[in-house]
JSON list of C-alpha atoms in Angstrom, two decimals:
[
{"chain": "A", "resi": 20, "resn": "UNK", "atom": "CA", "xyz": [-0.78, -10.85, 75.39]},
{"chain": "A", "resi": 21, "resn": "UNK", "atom": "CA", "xyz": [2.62, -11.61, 76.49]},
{"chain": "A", "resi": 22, "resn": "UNK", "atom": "CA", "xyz": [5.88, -11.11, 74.40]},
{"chain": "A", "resi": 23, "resn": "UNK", "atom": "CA", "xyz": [9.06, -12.84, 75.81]},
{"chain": "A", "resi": 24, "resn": "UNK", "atom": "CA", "xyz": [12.72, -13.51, 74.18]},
{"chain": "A", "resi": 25, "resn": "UNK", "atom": "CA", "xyz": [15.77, -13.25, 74.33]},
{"chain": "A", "resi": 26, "resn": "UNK", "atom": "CA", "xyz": [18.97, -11.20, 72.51]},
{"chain": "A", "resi": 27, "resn": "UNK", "atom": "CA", "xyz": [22.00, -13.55, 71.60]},
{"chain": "A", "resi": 28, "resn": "UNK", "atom": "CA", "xyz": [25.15, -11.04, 72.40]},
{"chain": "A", "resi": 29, "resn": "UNK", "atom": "CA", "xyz": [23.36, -8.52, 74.28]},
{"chain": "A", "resi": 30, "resn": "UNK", "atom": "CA", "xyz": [25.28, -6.28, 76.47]},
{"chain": "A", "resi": 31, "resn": "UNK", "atom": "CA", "xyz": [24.26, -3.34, 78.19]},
{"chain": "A", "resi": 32, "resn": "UNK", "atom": "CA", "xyz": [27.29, -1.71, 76.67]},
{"chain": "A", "resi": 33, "resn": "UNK", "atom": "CA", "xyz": [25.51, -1.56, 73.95]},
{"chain": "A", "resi": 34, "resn": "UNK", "atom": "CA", "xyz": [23.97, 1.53, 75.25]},
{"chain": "A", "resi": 35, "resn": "UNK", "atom": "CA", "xyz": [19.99, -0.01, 75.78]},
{"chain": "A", "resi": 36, "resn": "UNK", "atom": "CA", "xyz": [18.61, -1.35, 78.45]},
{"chain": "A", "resi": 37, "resn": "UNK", "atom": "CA", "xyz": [14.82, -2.13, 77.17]},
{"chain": "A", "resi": 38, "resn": "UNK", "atom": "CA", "xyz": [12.57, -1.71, 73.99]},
{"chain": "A", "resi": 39, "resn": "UNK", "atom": "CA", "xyz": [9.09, -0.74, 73.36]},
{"chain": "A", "resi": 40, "resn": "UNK", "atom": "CA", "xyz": [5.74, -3.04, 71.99]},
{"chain": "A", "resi": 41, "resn": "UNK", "atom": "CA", "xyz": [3.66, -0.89, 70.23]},
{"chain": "A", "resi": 42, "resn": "UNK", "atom": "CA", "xyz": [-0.30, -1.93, 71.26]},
{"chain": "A", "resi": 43, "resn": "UNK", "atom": "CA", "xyz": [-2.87, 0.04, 70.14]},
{"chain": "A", "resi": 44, "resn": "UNK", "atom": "CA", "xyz": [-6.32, 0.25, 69.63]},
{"chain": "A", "resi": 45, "resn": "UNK", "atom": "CA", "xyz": [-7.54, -0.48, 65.36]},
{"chain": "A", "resi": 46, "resn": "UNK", "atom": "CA", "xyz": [-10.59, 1.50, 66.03]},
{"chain": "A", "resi": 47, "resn": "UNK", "atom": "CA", "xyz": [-9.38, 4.88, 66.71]},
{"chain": "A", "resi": 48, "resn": "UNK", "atom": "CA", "xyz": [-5.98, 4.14, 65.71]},
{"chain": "A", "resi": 49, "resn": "UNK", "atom": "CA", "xyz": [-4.52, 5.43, 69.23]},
{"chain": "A", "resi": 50, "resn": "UNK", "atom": "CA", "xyz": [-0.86, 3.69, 70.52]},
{"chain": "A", "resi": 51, "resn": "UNK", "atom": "CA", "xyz": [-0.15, 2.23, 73.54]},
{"chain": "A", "resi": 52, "resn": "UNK", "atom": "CA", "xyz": [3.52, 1.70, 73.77]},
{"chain": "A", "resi": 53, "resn": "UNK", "atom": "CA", "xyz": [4.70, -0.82, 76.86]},
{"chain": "A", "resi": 54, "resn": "UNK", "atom": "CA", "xyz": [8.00, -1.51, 77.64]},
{"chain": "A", "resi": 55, "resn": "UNK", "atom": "CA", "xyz": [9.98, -4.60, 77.15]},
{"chain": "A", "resi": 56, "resn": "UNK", "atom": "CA", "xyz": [12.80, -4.70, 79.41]},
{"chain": "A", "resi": 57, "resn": "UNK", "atom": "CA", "xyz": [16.13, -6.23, 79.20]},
{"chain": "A", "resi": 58, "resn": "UNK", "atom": "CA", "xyz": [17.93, -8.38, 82.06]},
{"chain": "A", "resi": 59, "resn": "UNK", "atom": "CA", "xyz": [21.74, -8.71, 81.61]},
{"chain": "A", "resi": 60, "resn": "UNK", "atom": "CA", "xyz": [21.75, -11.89, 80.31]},
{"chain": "A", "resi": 61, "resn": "UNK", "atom": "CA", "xyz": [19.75, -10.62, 77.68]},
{"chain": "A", "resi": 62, "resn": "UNK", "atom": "CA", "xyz": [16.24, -11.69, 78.13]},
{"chain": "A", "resi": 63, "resn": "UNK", "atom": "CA", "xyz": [13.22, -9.56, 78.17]},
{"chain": "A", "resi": 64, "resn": "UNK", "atom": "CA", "xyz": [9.71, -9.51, 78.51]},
{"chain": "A", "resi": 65, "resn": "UNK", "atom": "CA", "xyz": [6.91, -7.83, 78.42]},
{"chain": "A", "resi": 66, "resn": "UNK", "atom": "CA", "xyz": [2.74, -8.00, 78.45]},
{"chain": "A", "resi": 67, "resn": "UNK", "atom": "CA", "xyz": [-0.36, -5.90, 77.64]},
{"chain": "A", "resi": 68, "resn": "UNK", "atom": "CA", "xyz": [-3.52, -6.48, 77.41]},
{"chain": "A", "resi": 69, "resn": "UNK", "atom": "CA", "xyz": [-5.98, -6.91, 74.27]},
{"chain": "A", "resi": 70, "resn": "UNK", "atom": "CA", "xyz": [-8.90, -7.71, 72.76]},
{"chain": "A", "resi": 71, "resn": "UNK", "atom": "CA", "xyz": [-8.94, -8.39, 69.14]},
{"chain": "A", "resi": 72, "resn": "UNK", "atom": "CA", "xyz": [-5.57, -10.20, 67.12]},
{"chain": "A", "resi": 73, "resn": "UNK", "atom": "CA", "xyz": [-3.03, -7.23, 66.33]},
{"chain": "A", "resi": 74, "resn": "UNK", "atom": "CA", "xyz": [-0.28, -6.58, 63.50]},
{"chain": "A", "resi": 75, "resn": "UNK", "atom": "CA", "xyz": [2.26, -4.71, 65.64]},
{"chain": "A", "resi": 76, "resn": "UNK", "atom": "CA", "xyz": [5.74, -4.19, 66.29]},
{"chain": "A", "resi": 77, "resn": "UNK", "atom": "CA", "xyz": [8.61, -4.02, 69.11]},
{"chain": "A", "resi": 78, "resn": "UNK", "atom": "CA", "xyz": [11.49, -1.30, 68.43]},
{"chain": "A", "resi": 79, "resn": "UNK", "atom": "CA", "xyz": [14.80, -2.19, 70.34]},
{"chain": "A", "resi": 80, "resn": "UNK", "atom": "CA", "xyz": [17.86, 0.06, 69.49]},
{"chain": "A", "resi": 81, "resn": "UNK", "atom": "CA", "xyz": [15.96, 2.05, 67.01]},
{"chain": "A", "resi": 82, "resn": "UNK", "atom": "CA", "xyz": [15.22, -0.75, 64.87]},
{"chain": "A", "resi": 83, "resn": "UNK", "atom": "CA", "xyz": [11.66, -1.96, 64.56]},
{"chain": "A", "resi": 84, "resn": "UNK", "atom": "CA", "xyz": [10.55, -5.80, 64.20]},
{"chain": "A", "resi": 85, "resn": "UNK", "atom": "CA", "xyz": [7.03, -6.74, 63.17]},
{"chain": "A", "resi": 86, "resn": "UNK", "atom": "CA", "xyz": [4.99, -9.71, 64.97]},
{"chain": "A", "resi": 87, "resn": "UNK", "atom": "CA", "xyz": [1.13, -11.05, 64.90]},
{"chain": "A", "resi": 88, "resn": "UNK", "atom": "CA", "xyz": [-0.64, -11.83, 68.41]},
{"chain": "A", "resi": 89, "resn": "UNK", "atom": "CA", "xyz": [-3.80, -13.02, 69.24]},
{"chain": "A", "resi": 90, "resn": "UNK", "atom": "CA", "xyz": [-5.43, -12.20, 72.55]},
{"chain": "A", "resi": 91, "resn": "UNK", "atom": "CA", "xyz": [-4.37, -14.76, 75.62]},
{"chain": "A", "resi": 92, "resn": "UNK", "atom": "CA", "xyz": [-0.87, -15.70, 73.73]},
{"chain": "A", "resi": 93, "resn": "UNK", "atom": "CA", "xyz": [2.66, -15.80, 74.06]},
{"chain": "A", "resi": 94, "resn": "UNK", "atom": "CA", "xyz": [4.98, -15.10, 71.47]},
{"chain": "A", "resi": 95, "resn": "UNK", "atom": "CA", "xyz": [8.65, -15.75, 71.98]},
{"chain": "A", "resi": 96, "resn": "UNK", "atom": "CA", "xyz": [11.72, -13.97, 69.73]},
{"chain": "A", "resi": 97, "resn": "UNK", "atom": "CA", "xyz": [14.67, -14.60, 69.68]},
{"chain": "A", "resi": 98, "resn": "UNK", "atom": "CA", "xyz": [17.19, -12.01, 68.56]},
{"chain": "A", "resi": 99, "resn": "UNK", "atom": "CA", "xyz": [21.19, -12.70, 67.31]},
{"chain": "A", "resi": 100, "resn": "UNK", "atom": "CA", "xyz": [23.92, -9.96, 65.92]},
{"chain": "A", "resi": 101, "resn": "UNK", "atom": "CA", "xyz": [24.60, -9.77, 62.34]},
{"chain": "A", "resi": 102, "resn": "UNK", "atom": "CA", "xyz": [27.74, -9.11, 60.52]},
{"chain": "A", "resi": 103, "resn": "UNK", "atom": "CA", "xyz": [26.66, -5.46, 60.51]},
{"chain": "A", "resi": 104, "resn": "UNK", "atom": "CA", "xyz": [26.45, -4.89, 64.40]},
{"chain": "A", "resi": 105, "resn": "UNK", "atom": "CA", "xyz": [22.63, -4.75, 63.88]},
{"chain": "A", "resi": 106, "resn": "UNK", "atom": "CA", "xyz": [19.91, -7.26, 65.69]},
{"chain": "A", "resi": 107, "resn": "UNK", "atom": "CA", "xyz": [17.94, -9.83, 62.95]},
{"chain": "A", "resi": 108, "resn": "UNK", "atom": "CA", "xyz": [15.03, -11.59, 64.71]},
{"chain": "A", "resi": 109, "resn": "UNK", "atom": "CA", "xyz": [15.87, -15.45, 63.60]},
{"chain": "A", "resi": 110, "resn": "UNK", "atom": "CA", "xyz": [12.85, -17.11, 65.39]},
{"chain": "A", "resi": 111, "resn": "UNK", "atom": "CA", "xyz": [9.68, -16.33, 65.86]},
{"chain": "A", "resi": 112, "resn": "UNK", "atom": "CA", "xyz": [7.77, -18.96, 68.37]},
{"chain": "A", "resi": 113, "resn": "UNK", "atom": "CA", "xyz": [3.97, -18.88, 69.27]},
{"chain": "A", "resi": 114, "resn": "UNK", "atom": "CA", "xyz": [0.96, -19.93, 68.17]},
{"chain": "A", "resi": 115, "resn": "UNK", "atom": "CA", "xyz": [0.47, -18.64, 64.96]},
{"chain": "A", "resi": 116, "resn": "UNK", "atom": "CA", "xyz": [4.78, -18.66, 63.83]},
{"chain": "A", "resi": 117, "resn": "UNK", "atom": "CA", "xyz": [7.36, -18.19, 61.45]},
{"chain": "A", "resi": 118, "resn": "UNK", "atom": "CA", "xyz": [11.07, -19.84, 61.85]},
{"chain": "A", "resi": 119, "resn": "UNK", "atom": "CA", "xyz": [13.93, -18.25, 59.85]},
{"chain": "A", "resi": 120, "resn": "UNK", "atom": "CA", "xyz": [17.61, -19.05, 60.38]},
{"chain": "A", "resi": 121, "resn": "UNK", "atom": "CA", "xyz": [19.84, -15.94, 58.41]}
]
């Protein structure tokens, strides 16, 4: 599975420089965090492999974002600041996806 995006505003003044994917296996429930890092320009990526379709989640900055993923697909997200100096994920690309524009 590969997750790729990209943060609208990011800065490494923000003080982080990559995020984590939690993978992990549904059987006996054991995590298998792999790390998404950031380029300056604010991209990232990140891949793990899988063998069944997974609920999971990506944490940047302390704040945790939830995703679905089926084994052999990419899923793209795209991150932009809010009002409240906080990340909201606006787009969701892949394919199984959700678009939202807050």
């Amino acid at each position: 599975m590969r997750i790729v995006g990209y943060i609208e505003g990011y800065s490494s003044k923000l003080g982080f420089t990559s995020g984590i994917i939690y993978s992990g296996n549904q059987l006996t429930r054991e995590e298998y965090p792999v790390t998404a890092r950031i380029y300056p320009d604010g991209r990232f990526e990140s891949s793990y492999l899988a063998t069944n379709p997974e609920m999971s989640y990506l944490s940047f900055n302390d704040e945790i974002y939830k995703y679905y993923i089926e084994p052999g697909q990419t899923l793209v997200l795209i991150f932009k600041a809010s009002t409240d100096k906080n990340w909201n994920c606006y787009s969701m690309v892949g394919h199984l996806h959700w678009t939202t524009n807050s």
